[in-house]
Short mmCIF file of C-alpha atoms in Angstrom, two decimals:
data_model
loop_
_atom_site.label_atom_id
_atom_site.label_comp_id
_atom_site.label_asym_id
_atom_site.label_seq_id
_atom_site.Cartn_x
_atom_site.Cartn_y
_atom_site.Cartn_z
CA MET E 1 0.00 0.00 0.00
CA THR E 2 1.34 3.44 -0.96
CA THR E 3 0.95 5.40 2.25
CA THR E 4 2.94 6.73 5.17
CA THR E 5 0.56 5.06 7.62
CA THR E 6 0.46 1.28 7.81
CA LEU E 7 -2.55 -0.62 9.07
CA LYS E 8 -0.43 -1.68 12.03
CA ASP E 9 0.29 1.97 12.85
CA TRP E 10 -3.37 2.86 12.45
CA PHE E 11 -4.37 0.26 15.04
CA ARG E 12 -1.79 1.59 17.49
CA ASN E 13 -2.51 5.29 16.91
CA THR E 14 -3.32 6.99 20.22
CA SER E 15 -4.57 10.24 18.69
CA ASP E 16 -7.91 11.47 20.00
CA SER E 17 -8.79 12.81 16.57
CA GLU E 18 -12.07 11.47 15.22
CA ASN E 19 -10.58 11.38 11.72
CA LYS E 20 -10.68 7.78 10.55
CA LYS E 21 -11.17 6.33 14.02
CA ILE E 22 -13.56 3.92 12.31
CA MET E 23 -12.86 2.19 9.00
CA LEU E 24 -15.12 -0.15 7.07
CA LEU E 25 -14.20 -3.75 6.37
CA ASP E 26 -15.82 -5.78 3.62
CA GLY E 27 -18.23 -8.36 5.01
CA GLY E 28 -20.34 -11.10 3.60
CA VAL E 29 -17.65 -11.60 0.97
CA SER E 30 -18.84 -15.09 0.07
CA THR E 31 -22.47 -14.00 0.11
CA HIS E 32 -21.72 -11.24 -2.39
CA LEU E 33 -19.67 -13.59 -4.57
CA ARG E 34 -22.53 -16.09 -4.67
CA ASP E 35 -24.84 -13.28 -5.75
CA LEU E 36 -22.39 -12.31 -8.48
CA CYS E 37 -22.05 -15.89 -9.61
CA GLY E 38 -25.79 -16.21 -9.92
CA GLN E 39 -25.76 -13.30 -12.34
CA HIS E 40 -22.58 -14.43 -14.11
CA PRO E 41 -23.08 -15.68 -17.68
CA LYS E 42 -20.75 -18.57 -16.87
CA GLY E 43 -23.15 -19.64 -14.18
CA HIS E 44 -21.30 -20.18 -10.92
CA PRO E 45 -21.88 -21.12 -8.13
CA LEU E 46 -24.49 -23.30 -9.77
CA ARG E 47 -21.64 -25.03 -11.60
CA ALA E 48 -19.77 -28.00 -10.24
CA ASP E 49 -16.65 -25.92 -9.56
CA TRP E 50 -18.07 -24.28 -6.40
CA TYR E 51 -16.93 -26.81 -3.81
CA PRO E 52 -18.48 -26.80 -0.30
CA GLU E 53 -15.05 -27.69 1.11
CA LEU E 54 -13.54 -24.50 -0.31
CA TRP E 55 -16.64 -22.29 -0.40
CA SER E 56 -15.82 -19.03 -2.22
CA SER E 57 -12.13 -19.95 -2.36
CA SER E 58 -13.22 -22.36 -5.10
CA LEU E 59 -13.24 -19.39 -7.45
CA LEU E 60 -9.46 -19.08 -7.15
CA MET E 61 -9.11 -22.28 -9.17
CA THR E 62 -10.38 -20.95 -12.51
CA PRO E 63 -9.80 -17.82 -14.63
CA ASP E 64 -13.55 -17.05 -14.63
CA GLY E 65 -13.63 -17.47 -10.87
CA ARG E 66 -10.70 -15.12 -10.33
CA GLU E 67 -12.41 -12.56 -12.55
CA THR E 68 -15.50 -12.80 -10.35
CA ILE E 69 -13.40 -12.31 -7.19
CA LEU E 70 -11.83 -9.18 -8.68
CA LYS E 71 -15.29 -7.83 -9.54
CA GLY E 72 -16.43 -8.56 -5.98
CA HIS E 73 -13.50 -6.65 -4.48
CA GLN E 74 -14.20 -3.71 -6.79
CA ASP E 75 -17.84 -3.67 -5.71
CA TRP E 76 -16.86 -3.45 -2.05
CA LEU E 77 -14.47 -0.58 -2.77
CA ALA E 78 -17.10 1.26 -4.81
CA ALA E 79 -19.51 0.90 -1.87
CA GLY E 80 -17.05 2.59 0.51
CA THR E 81 -15.00 -0.26 1.97
CA GLN E 82 -11.50 0.68 3.14
CA ILE E 83 -10.32 -2.82 4.05
CA LEU E 84 -10.42 -5.74 1.62
CA THR E 85 -10.05 -9.28 2.95
CA THR E 86 -8.74 -11.93 0.58
CA VAL E 87 -10.86 -14.86 -0.58
CA THR E 88 -8.50 -17.32 1.11
CA TYR E 89 -10.44 -18.18 4.26
CA GLN E 90 -10.99 -21.83 3.35
CA CYS E 91 -8.07 -22.59 1.06
CA GLY E 92 -4.41 -23.52 1.50
CA MET E 93 -4.80 -27.20 2.33
CA VAL E 94 -4.01 -30.11 0.04
CA ASN E 95 -7.15 -32.24 -0.17
CA ALA E 96 -9.32 -34.14 -2.64
CA ILE E 97 -9.92 -30.94 -4.61
CA VAL E 98 -6.58 -29.13 -4.28
CA LYS E 99 -4.24 -31.91 -5.37
CA ASP E 100 -0.80 -30.52 -4.48
CA GLU E 101 1.01 -27.86 -2.48
CA THR E 102 1.99 -25.94 -5.61
CA THR E 103 -1.68 -25.37 -6.45
CA ALA E 104 -2.54 -24.52 -2.85
CA THR E 105 0.30 -21.98 -2.67
CA GLN E 106 -0.71 -20.36 -5.96
CA MET E 107 -4.30 -20.00 -4.78
CA LEU E 108 -3.14 -18.14 -1.67
CA ALA E 109 -0.86 -15.89 -3.71
CA ASP E 110 -3.63 -15.17 -6.22
CA GLY E 111 -6.00 -14.30 -3.40
CA VAL E 112 -3.73 -11.53 -2.12
CA GLN E 113 -2.83 -10.26 -5.58
CA LEU E 114 -6.47 -10.00 -6.70
CA ALA E 115 -7.31 -7.83 -3.71
CA ARG E 116 -4.24 -5.68 -4.35
CA GLN E 117 -5.17 -5.38 -8.03
CA ALA E 118 -8.63 -4.15 -7.04
CA THR E 119 -7.18 -1.36 -4.89
CA GLN E 120 -4.92 -0.27 -7.74
CA HIS E 121 -7.79 -0.29 -10.21
CA ASN E 122 -9.86 1.76 -7.76
CA GLY E 123 -7.34 4.58 -8.17
CA LYS E 124 -6.98 5.42 -4.46
CA GLU E 125 -4.64 2.72 -3.27
CA GLU E 126 -3.21 4.96 -0.55
CA ASP E 127 -6.56 4.89 1.26
CA LYS E 128 -7.10 1.11 1.09
CA PHE E 129 -5.66 -1.92 2.86
CA VAL E 130 -5.50 -5.60 1.96
CA VAL E 131 -5.78 -8.17 4.75
CA ALA E 132 -5.05 -11.86 4.15
CA SER E 133 -7.89 -13.98 5.50
CA MET E 134 -7.24 -17.23 7.35
CA GLY E 135 -9.96 -19.51 8.59
CA CYS E 136 -9.63 -21.43 11.83
CA TYR E 137 -8.89 -25.16 11.83
CA GLY E 138 -12.60 -25.92 12.00
CA ALA E 139 -13.25 -24.01 8.78
CA ALA E 140 -10.89 -26.34 6.90
CA LEU E 141 -12.90 -29.35 8.06
CA ALA E 142 -15.99 -27.95 6.30
CA ASP E 143 -18.26 -29.61 8.84
CA GLY E 144 -19.31 -26.61 10.91
CA SER E 145 -16.63 -27.18 13.58
CA GLU E 146 -15.90 -23.47 13.75
CA TYR E 147 -19.40 -23.09 15.22
CA THR E 148 -18.73 -25.61 17.99
CA GLY E 149 -14.98 -25.41 18.63
CA HIS E 150 -14.97 -29.20 18.82
CA TYR E 151 -11.66 -30.45 17.40
CA PRO E 152 -11.54 -34.18 18.27
CA ASN E 153 -8.39 -34.83 16.23
CA ILE E 154 -6.37 -32.02 17.82
CA GLN E 155 -4.60 -32.78 21.09
CA SER E 156 -2.18 -29.86 21.45
CA GLU E 157 -1.37 -26.28 20.56
CA GLN E 158 1.62 -27.58 18.60
CA GLU E 159 -0.66 -29.48 16.24
CA LEU E 160 -2.61 -26.30 15.52
CA GLN E 161 0.63 -24.39 14.94
CA ASP E 162 1.72 -27.05 12.47
CA PHE E 163 -1.63 -26.86 10.70
CA HIS E 164 -1.47 -23.07 10.26
CA ARG E 165 2.27 -22.67 9.60
CA ARG E 166 2.53 -23.12 5.84
CA LYS E 167 -0.56 -21.09 5.01
CA THR E 168 0.46 -18.27 7.34
CA LEU E 169 3.99 -18.14 5.95
CA THR E 170 2.76 -18.21 2.35
CA LEU E 171 0.35 -15.35 2.95
CA LEU E 172 2.96 -13.27 4.78
CA GLN E 173 5.33 -13.70 1.84
CA GLN E 174 2.75 -11.94 -0.36
CA LYS E 175 3.21 -8.83 1.81
CA PRO E 176 -0.42 -7.96 2.59
CA ASP E 177 -1.10 -4.98 4.85
CA GLY E 178 -2.44 -7.36 7.46
CA ILE E 179 -3.26 -10.97 8.23
CA ALA E 180 -6.29 -12.18 10.15
CA LEU E 181 -7.13 -15.47 11.85
CA GLU E 182 -10.91 -15.47 11.84
CA THR E 183 -13.81 -17.29 13.48
CA VAL E 184 -11.58 -18.65 16.27
CA PRO E 185 -13.87 -20.78 18.47
CA CYS E 186 -11.51 -21.84 21.27
CA VAL E 187 -8.70 -20.48 23.45
CA MET E 188 -6.26 -23.22 22.42
CA GLU E 189 -6.27 -22.03 18.81
CA CYS E 190 -5.78 -18.43 19.91
CA ARG E 191 -2.71 -19.41 21.92
CA ALA E 192 -1.34 -21.56 19.12
CA PHE E 193 -1.61 -18.78 16.54
CA ILE E 194 0.07 -16.16 18.71
CA GLN E 195 3.00 -18.50 19.33
CA LEU E 196 3.22 -19.30 15.63
CA MET E 197 3.29 -15.59 14.75
CA GLN E 198 6.02 -15.04 17.34
CA GLU E 199 8.05 -17.78 15.65
CA LEU E 200 7.52 -16.38 12.15
CA GLN E 201 8.24 -12.81 13.24
CA GLN E 202 11.79 -13.86 14.03
CA GLN E 203 12.41 -14.76 10.40
CA ASP E 204 14.20 -11.97 8.56
CA ASN E 205 12.23 -12.32 5.31
CA ASN E 206 8.86 -11.52 6.88
CA ASP E 207 7.36 -8.02 6.76
CA LYS E 208 7.57 -6.45 10.21
CA ASN E 209 4.97 -3.84 9.22
CA CYS E 210 2.22 -6.40 8.61
CA ALA E 211 -0.68 -5.97 11.03
CA CYS E 212 -2.27 -9.01 12.64
CA TRP E 213 -5.63 -9.58 14.25
CA ILE E 214 -7.50 -12.45 15.86
CA SER E 215 -11.26 -12.53 15.58
CA PHE E 216 -13.36 -14.80 17.80
CA ALA E 217 -16.58 -16.64 17.03
CA CYS E 218 -18.95 -16.41 19.98
CA ARG E 219 -22.17 -18.22 20.77
CA ASN E 220 -23.57 -15.55 23.09
CA GLY E 221 -22.54 -12.26 24.68
CA HIS E 222 -19.64 -13.65 26.70
CA GLU E 223 -18.55 -17.09 25.48
CA LEU E 224 -16.62 -18.47 22.53
CA ASN E 225 -18.33 -21.17 20.49
CA ASP E 226 -16.72 -23.96 22.55
CA GLY E 227 -18.13 -22.50 25.77
CA SER E 228 -14.95 -20.92 27.10
CA LYS E 229 -15.15 -17.32 28.32
CA LEU E 230 -14.07 -14.52 26.01
CA GLU E 231 -12.09 -13.16 28.97
CA GLU E 232 -9.98 -16.35 28.96
CA ALA E 233 -8.96 -15.72 25.36
CA LEU E 234 -8.13 -12.10 26.14
CA GLN E 235 -6.04 -13.19 29.11
CA ALA E 236 -4.14 -15.57 26.82
CA ILE E 237 -3.39 -12.67 24.46
CA GLN E 238 -2.14 -10.57 27.37
CA GLU E 239 -0.02 -13.41 28.71
CA LEU E 240 1.64 -14.23 25.38
CA ASP E 241 1.77 -10.73 23.84
CA PRO E 242 1.63 -8.11 26.62
CA GLU E 243 3.15 -5.32 24.48
CA ALA E 244 0.92 -5.93 21.43
CA THR E 245 3.90 -6.63 19.20
CA ILE E 246 2.18 -9.65 17.60
CA ILE E 247 -1.58 -9.08 17.82
CA HIS E 248 -2.52 -5.52 16.89
CA ALA E 249 -6.31 -5.87 17.01
CA ILE E 250 -8.91 -8.14 18.57
CA GLY E 251 -12.41 -8.75 17.36
CA VAL E 252 -15.50 -10.87 16.92
CA ASN E 253 -16.95 -12.20 13.69
CA CYS E 254 -19.52 -14.63 12.37
CA CYS E 255 -21.74 -14.35 15.44
CA ASP E 256 -25.21 -13.00 16.02
CA SER E 257 -25.19 -9.19 15.90
CA GLN E 258 -27.45 -9.02 18.95
CA HIS E 259 -24.45 -10.07 21.08
CA ILE E 260 -22.04 -7.45 19.73
CA LEU E 261 -22.50 -4.71 22.32
CA SER E 262 -21.79 -7.13 25.15
CA LEU E 263 -18.79 -8.73 23.42
CA VAL E 264 -17.21 -5.46 22.39
CA GLN E 265 -17.71 -4.06 25.89
CA ILE E 266 -15.72 -7.02 27.26
CA ILE E 267 -12.93 -6.33 24.77
CA ALA E 268 -12.99 -2.60 25.52
CA ASP E 269 -12.78 -3.20 29.26
CA PHE E 270 -9.77 -5.42 28.62
CA LEU E 271 -8.07 -2.79 26.45
CA VAL E 272 -8.40 -0.06 29.09
CA SER E 273 -5.55 -1.53 31.12
CA THR E 274 -3.46 -3.17 28.37
CA ALA E 275 -1.40 -2.19 25.33
CA ARG E 276 -3.13 -0.24 22.56
CA ARG E 277 -4.96 -2.42 20.04
CA GLY E 278 -7.76 -1.98 17.54
CA VAL E 279 -11.21 -3.55 17.72
CA ILE E 280 -12.71 -5.56 14.86
CA ILE E 281 -16.49 -5.97 14.57
CA TYR E 282 -18.00 -8.10 11.84
CA PRO E 283 -20.93 -10.15 13.05
CA ASN E 284 -23.27 -11.92 10.69
CA SER E 285 -26.95 -11.39 10.13
CA GLY E 286 -27.97 -13.77 12.92
CA GLU E 287 -28.58 -16.81 10.75
CA GLU E 288 -27.58 -20.25 12.02
CA TRP E 289 -25.35 -22.60 10.01
CA ASP E 290 -26.36 -26.23 9.55
CA GLY E 291 -23.15 -28.28 9.36
CA GLN E 292 -25.04 -31.31 8.06
CA THR E 293 -26.77 -29.71 5.10
CA LYS E 294 -24.09 -27.02 4.66
CA GLU E 295 -26.75 -24.34 4.34
CA TRP E 296 -27.93 -21.37 6.40
CA LYS E 297 -31.15 -22.15 8.27
CA GLN E 298 -34.01 -20.21 6.79
CA GLY E 299 -35.79 -17.76 9.05
CA THR E 300 -33.05 -17.62 11.71
CA GLY E 301 -31.72 -14.15 10.93
CA TYR E 302 -32.08 -11.02 8.91
CA VAL E 303 -30.02 -9.84 5.98
CA THR E 304 -29.79 -6.03 5.99
CA MET E 305 -29.22 -3.94 9.11
CA LYS E 306 -27.58 -0.78 10.32
CA MET E 307 -24.93 -1.23 13.01
CA CYS E 308 -25.10 1.47 15.66
CA LEU E 309 -21.67 2.60 16.89
CA GLN E 310 -22.91 5.26 19.26
CA ASN E 311 -22.36 5.30 23.01
CA GLY E 312 -20.33 2.82 25.01
CA SER E 313 -16.78 3.15 26.35
CA TRP E 314 -15.46 1.19 23.33
CA LYS E 315 -16.09 4.19 21.04
CA ARG E 316 -12.60 5.49 21.87
CA TRP E 317 -10.86 2.53 20.20
CA ARG E 318 -9.82 2.13 16.58
CA LEU E 319 -12.59 0.10 14.96
CA LEU E 320 -13.10 -1.90 11.81
CA ASN E 321 -16.76 -2.54 11.29
CA VAL E 322 -19.10 -4.33 8.90
CA LEU E 323 -21.35 -7.38 8.76
CA GLY E 324 -21.11 -10.90 7.47
CA ARG E 325 -23.87 -12.52 5.37
CA THR E 326 -24.56 -9.15 3.74
CA ALA E 327 -24.05 -7.53 0.36
CA ALA E 328 -21.84 -4.62 -0.68
CA THR E 329 -24.92 -2.37 -0.65
CA THR E 330 -25.05 -2.72 3.16
CA ILE E 331 -21.89 -0.61 3.36
CA HIS E 332 -23.94 2.42 2.31
CA HIS E 333 -25.89 2.16 5.59
CA LEU E 334 -22.66 2.26 7.59
CA GLU E 335 -20.83 5.16 5.96
#
């Protein structure tokens, strides 16, 4: 990004100025891409190349798909988004669809480059940031585990570090403005990722200006999806990274928006007595995910809403805000 202020610096800025204290993140990226695909003359995601295991990351596998991703990024920018997240949440693993590490690595690289290309095409690259999106371990299982935090095959933090290492390193090598581990449903994964980032930060070839955030998936106003307290996760961050040299922002995503005020208040209370960090808010529309059918349950949420960011002690913190399971048009309600 061509700017004198990095995303990392923005998160740590202690100025009381109201100028850009809140920036808008894209949200509902996959939802918008599915809408675009439905209108696309080539016909995805109705085609066989939209794989449930990869979700919208499937589009990275074909030229037409990559074109659709670029169009999606451009739509978010046109709507007022200042932060683009890459369409890499559910890719990076070798599996029955992605046959080898070379393909997996190229998909991750393409994801970052498409977002960067969109900011350049927009013509105001200095005002935009690209953040590399990483799903939690449960997202890679494609069975809804990120909504339960139940990882029966994982016995240690080291196993989670090993799982995330190659994808994290590959994304960092693309030099995004930030990297985000999203929809984290348990404290163990939070701890594992911080320790992995500490390890990778020691490597000379990694960008020291890259911002990093962790975003938690919560089942109510105070608990992660596995039932552990949000405060426990925050305490783990403070224990492992007391000076905020690794984790520059903390947030919540993919949870019911009715719980946001409570969750953000917990984070804000934590930040009062700790190192300066930003706050990330991107809940979904309240719909529930069915891991068996791999569909959103009809009638369990609402699609368009206006987030209110007035009142509350958390207003003083640097915020990124938008909603999941929404379209680019929702951004207009938040500007």
